[in-house]
Amino acid sequence: MDPATKDENVLAFLIDMKIVAKAADDEKIADGEDFKKRLTFTRNRLLMDSLLAAKGKAATTDDAMKKVYEEAGKQISGEQEVHARHILVESEDEAKAFKAELDKGADFAELAKKKSKDPGASDGGDLGFFTKEQMVPEFSEIAFKLAPGKDLRSREVAVRLAHHQGRGKAQPQAAGVRPGSRPRSRPM
């Protein structure tokens, strides 16, 4: 339904409701016992819902959410995951060229968007979080050995992955990886 039609329908409903409510007032419907009970119930329900919503909103702070997340994480013995970005190239020379651009301060995500051969390049080469088994062994092995906050911009990694690619199957190249463990299931 287009917005104009929706607005017309809402307006028509509100006008009808006012006309019928006026007629109910004229017939003193509000003085009836059944109406009074229903009005009291509806009022109490609205008060309860409003109070719970206000208290819930006030209790939902970043610190409170972080505490709930951390407590949930303690209860889950999930697999370790890391978060990574990559740039997929066809040759070792391309991998080295990307590494050189990164070393000069190029933005990894922008470089991936412009030049990566990976179908997910539009996300800046973002692979998201993954377990060790979800990626090719050569990539996972290196990503999971890094300390949190380190990246895979070293020449050794780019060359090792480029050599792997050279064996005939395209694999992630010159990747910037930021590992970190977290529970497999996240609170919403």
Short mmCIF file of C-alpha atoms in Angstrom, two decimals:
data_model
loop_
_atom_site.label_atom_id
_atom_site.label_comp_id
_atom_site.label_asym_id
_atom_site.label_seq_id
_atom_site.Cartn_x
_atom_site.Cartn_y
_atom_site.Cartn_z
CA MET A 1 0.00 0.00 0.00
CA ASP A 2 1.42 3.38 -0.93
CA PRO A 3 1.95 5.95 1.86
CA ALA A 4 -0.81 8.29 0.65
CA THR A 5 -3.43 5.50 0.71
CA LYS A 6 -2.20 4.35 4.10
CA ASP A 7 -2.53 7.91 5.47
CA GLU A 8 -6.07 8.17 4.06
CA ASN A 9 -7.06 4.84 5.66
CA VAL A 10 -5.67 5.85 9.07
CA LEU A 11 -7.44 9.21 8.89
CA ALA A 12 -10.73 7.54 7.92
CA PHE A 13 -10.39 5.09 10.81
CA LEU A 14 -9.71 7.89 13.31
CA ILE A 15 -12.70 9.90 12.07
CA ASP A 16 -14.98 6.83 12.30
CA MET A 17 -13.67 6.05 15.78
CA LYS A 18 -14.44 9.60 16.99
CA ILE A 19 -17.96 9.53 15.50
CA VAL A 20 -18.78 6.13 17.03
CA ALA A 21 -17.20 7.11 20.39
CA LYS A 22 -19.37 10.25 20.44
CA ALA A 23 -22.44 8.10 19.79
CA ALA A 24 -21.39 5.73 22.62
CA ASP A 25 -21.00 8.74 24.96
CA ASP A 26 -24.47 9.97 24.01
CA GLU A 27 -25.88 6.54 24.96
CA LYS A 28 -23.92 6.58 28.27
CA ILE A 29 -22.00 3.36 27.46
CA ALA A 30 -19.11 4.54 29.68
CA ASP A 31 -21.42 4.38 32.73
CA GLY A 32 -21.99 0.61 32.33
CA GLU A 33 -20.31 -1.84 34.74
CA ASP A 34 -18.73 -3.94 31.96
CA PHE A 35 -17.17 -0.84 30.37
CA LYS A 36 -15.74 0.31 33.71
CA LYS A 37 -14.13 -3.11 34.33
CA ARG A 38 -12.62 -3.19 30.85
CA LEU A 39 -11.37 0.41 31.20
CA THR A 40 -9.72 -0.40 34.55
CA PHE A 41 -8.10 -3.53 33.12
CA THR A 42 -6.83 -1.66 30.05
CA ARG A 43 -5.50 1.19 32.19
CA ASN A 44 -3.66 -1.21 34.52
CA ARG A 45 -2.22 -3.13 31.58
CA LEU A 46 -1.01 0.08 29.93
CA LEU A 47 0.55 1.28 33.21
CA MET A 48 2.31 -2.07 33.68
CA ASP A 49 3.62 -2.18 30.10
CA SER A 50 4.84 1.42 30.33
CA LEU A 51 6.64 0.89 33.63
CA LEU A 52 8.32 -2.33 32.46
CA ALA A 53 9.43 -0.71 29.20
CA ALA A 54 10.88 2.30 31.04
CA LYS A 55 12.70 0.14 33.61
CA GLY A 56 13.97 -2.20 30.90
CA LYS A 57 15.29 0.69 28.82
CA ALA A 58 17.00 2.25 31.84
CA ALA A 59 18.66 -1.08 32.73
CA THR A 60 19.97 -1.60 29.19
CA THR A 61 23.30 0.16 29.38
CA ASP A 62 26.46 -0.77 27.51
CA ASP A 63 27.97 -2.05 30.76
CA ALA A 64 24.91 -4.17 31.55
CA MET A 65 24.86 -5.63 28.03
CA LYS A 66 28.60 -6.37 28.20
CA LYS A 67 28.11 -8.16 31.54
CA VAL A 68 25.30 -10.32 30.11
CA TYR A 69 27.46 -11.11 27.07
CA GLU A 70 30.46 -12.06 29.18
CA GLU A 71 28.34 -14.24 31.49
CA ALA A 72 26.81 -16.00 28.49
CA GLY A 73 30.30 -16.52 27.08
CA LYS A 74 31.45 -18.24 30.28
CA GLN A 75 28.63 -20.74 29.95
CA ILE A 76 29.47 -21.65 26.38
CA SER A 77 32.50 -23.71 25.54
CA GLY A 78 32.61 -22.76 21.89
CA GLU A 79 35.36 -23.09 19.37
CA GLN A 80 37.94 -20.35 19.05
CA GLU A 81 37.26 -17.96 16.20
CA VAL A 82 39.19 -15.18 14.53
CA HIS A 83 38.08 -12.26 12.41
CA ALA A 84 39.91 -11.60 9.16
CA ARG A 85 39.99 -9.58 5.96
CA HIS A 86 41.77 -10.69 2.82
CA ILE A 87 42.68 -9.63 -0.67
CA LEU A 88 42.55 -12.38 -3.26
CA VAL A 89 45.06 -12.13 -6.09
CA GLU A 90 46.14 -14.33 -8.95
CA SER A 91 49.91 -14.12 -8.56
CA GLU A 92 52.73 -13.69 -6.07
CA ASP A 93 53.72 -10.44 -7.81
CA GLU A 94 50.24 -9.01 -7.19
CA ALA A 95 50.44 -10.08 -3.54
CA LYS A 96 53.78 -8.30 -3.18
CA ALA A 97 52.38 -5.18 -4.88
CA PHE A 98 49.43 -5.09 -2.45
CA LYS A 99 51.79 -5.56 0.48
CA ALA A 100 53.86 -2.60 -0.74
CA GLU A 101 50.73 -0.43 -0.97
CA LEU A 102 49.69 -1.47 2.54
CA ASP A 103 53.17 -0.72 3.86
CA LYS A 104 52.79 2.80 2.43
CA GLY A 105 49.61 3.27 4.46
CA ALA A 106 46.89 2.26 1.99
CA ASP A 107 43.53 1.44 3.57
CA PHE A 108 43.14 -2.35 3.53
CA ALA A 109 39.36 -2.35 3.04
CA GLU A 110 39.49 0.18 0.20
CA LEU A 111 42.28 -1.75 -1.51
CA ALA A 112 40.28 -4.97 -1.23
CA LYS A 113 37.15 -3.30 -2.66
CA LYS A 114 39.04 -1.96 -5.66
CA LYS A 115 41.40 -4.80 -6.56
CA SER A 116 40.58 -8.12 -4.88
CA LYS A 117 39.35 -10.96 -7.10
CA ASP A 118 37.20 -12.33 -4.26
CA PRO A 119 33.41 -12.12 -4.75
CA GLY A 120 33.14 -10.63 -1.23
CA ALA A 121 35.54 -7.79 -2.03
CA SER A 122 32.73 -5.22 -1.80
CA ASP A 123 32.82 -5.75 1.98
CA GLY A 124 36.46 -4.69 2.09
CA GLY A 125 37.67 -8.28 2.00
CA ASP A 126 35.89 -8.99 5.29
CA LEU A 127 35.69 -12.72 5.98
CA GLY A 128 33.91 -12.19 9.30
CA PHE A 129 34.55 -14.53 12.21
CA PHE A 130 35.44 -18.13 11.41
CA THR A 131 36.69 -21.30 13.05
CA LYS A 132 39.91 -23.00 12.07
CA GLU A 133 38.07 -25.60 10.00
CA GLN A 134 36.11 -23.07 7.96
CA MET A 135 39.12 -21.77 6.00
CA VAL A 136 41.86 -23.39 3.98
CA PRO A 137 44.52 -24.87 6.28
CA GLU A 138 47.30 -22.54 5.07
CA PHE A 139 45.27 -19.45 5.96
CA SER A 140 43.81 -20.78 9.23
CA GLU A 141 47.17 -21.99 10.50
CA ILE A 142 48.65 -18.51 10.29
CA ALA A 143 45.54 -16.62 11.43
CA PHE A 144 45.13 -18.72 14.57
CA LYS A 145 48.81 -18.42 15.56
CA LEU A 146 48.75 -14.62 15.69
CA ALA A 147 48.30 -12.73 18.93
CA PRO A 148 45.19 -10.52 19.08
CA GLY A 149 45.73 -7.23 17.23
CA LYS A 150 48.55 -8.50 14.99
CA ASP A 151 48.07 -8.65 11.26
CA LEU A 152 49.22 -10.73 8.33
CA ARG A 153 50.90 -8.00 6.36
CA SER A 154 54.31 -9.63 6.55
CA ARG A 155 56.09 -10.59 3.35
CA GLU A 156 56.44 -14.17 4.58
CA VAL A 157 52.67 -14.62 4.76
CA ALA A 158 51.99 -12.98 1.43
CA VAL A 159 54.61 -15.12 -0.26
CA ARG A 160 53.53 -18.34 1.44
CA LEU A 161 49.92 -17.78 0.41
CA ALA A 162 50.93 -16.71 -3.07
CA HIS A 163 52.95 -19.89 -3.48
CA HIS A 164 49.93 -21.88 -2.37
CA GLN A 165 47.80 -20.05 -4.91
CA GLY A 166 50.37 -20.87 -7.53
CA ARG A 167 49.66 -24.56 -7.11
CA GLY A 168 46.41 -24.04 -8.94
CA LYS A 169 43.73 -23.16 -6.40
CA ALA A 170 43.01 -19.53 -5.52
CA GLN A 171 43.52 -18.83 -1.83
CA PRO A 172 43.53 -15.68 0.33
CA GLN A 173 46.55 -13.45 -0.21
CA ALA A 174 48.17 -10.53 1.59
CA ALA A 175 45.63 -10.61 4.38
CA GLY A 176 45.18 -8.32 7.33
CA VAL A 177 43.86 -10.43 10.19
CA ARG A 178 42.76 -9.33 13.59
CA PRO A 179 42.21 -12.50 15.65
CA GLY A 180 40.15 -12.66 18.80
CA SER A 181 38.31 -15.38 20.67
CA ARG A 182 34.63 -15.09 21.46
CA PRO A 183 31.71 -17.44 22.05
CA ARG A 184 30.25 -19.13 19.01
CA SER A 185 26.72 -17.94 19.77
CA ARG A 186 26.25 -14.26 20.50
CA PRO A 187 23.44 -12.67 22.48
CA MET A 188 21.10 -10.59 20.35
#
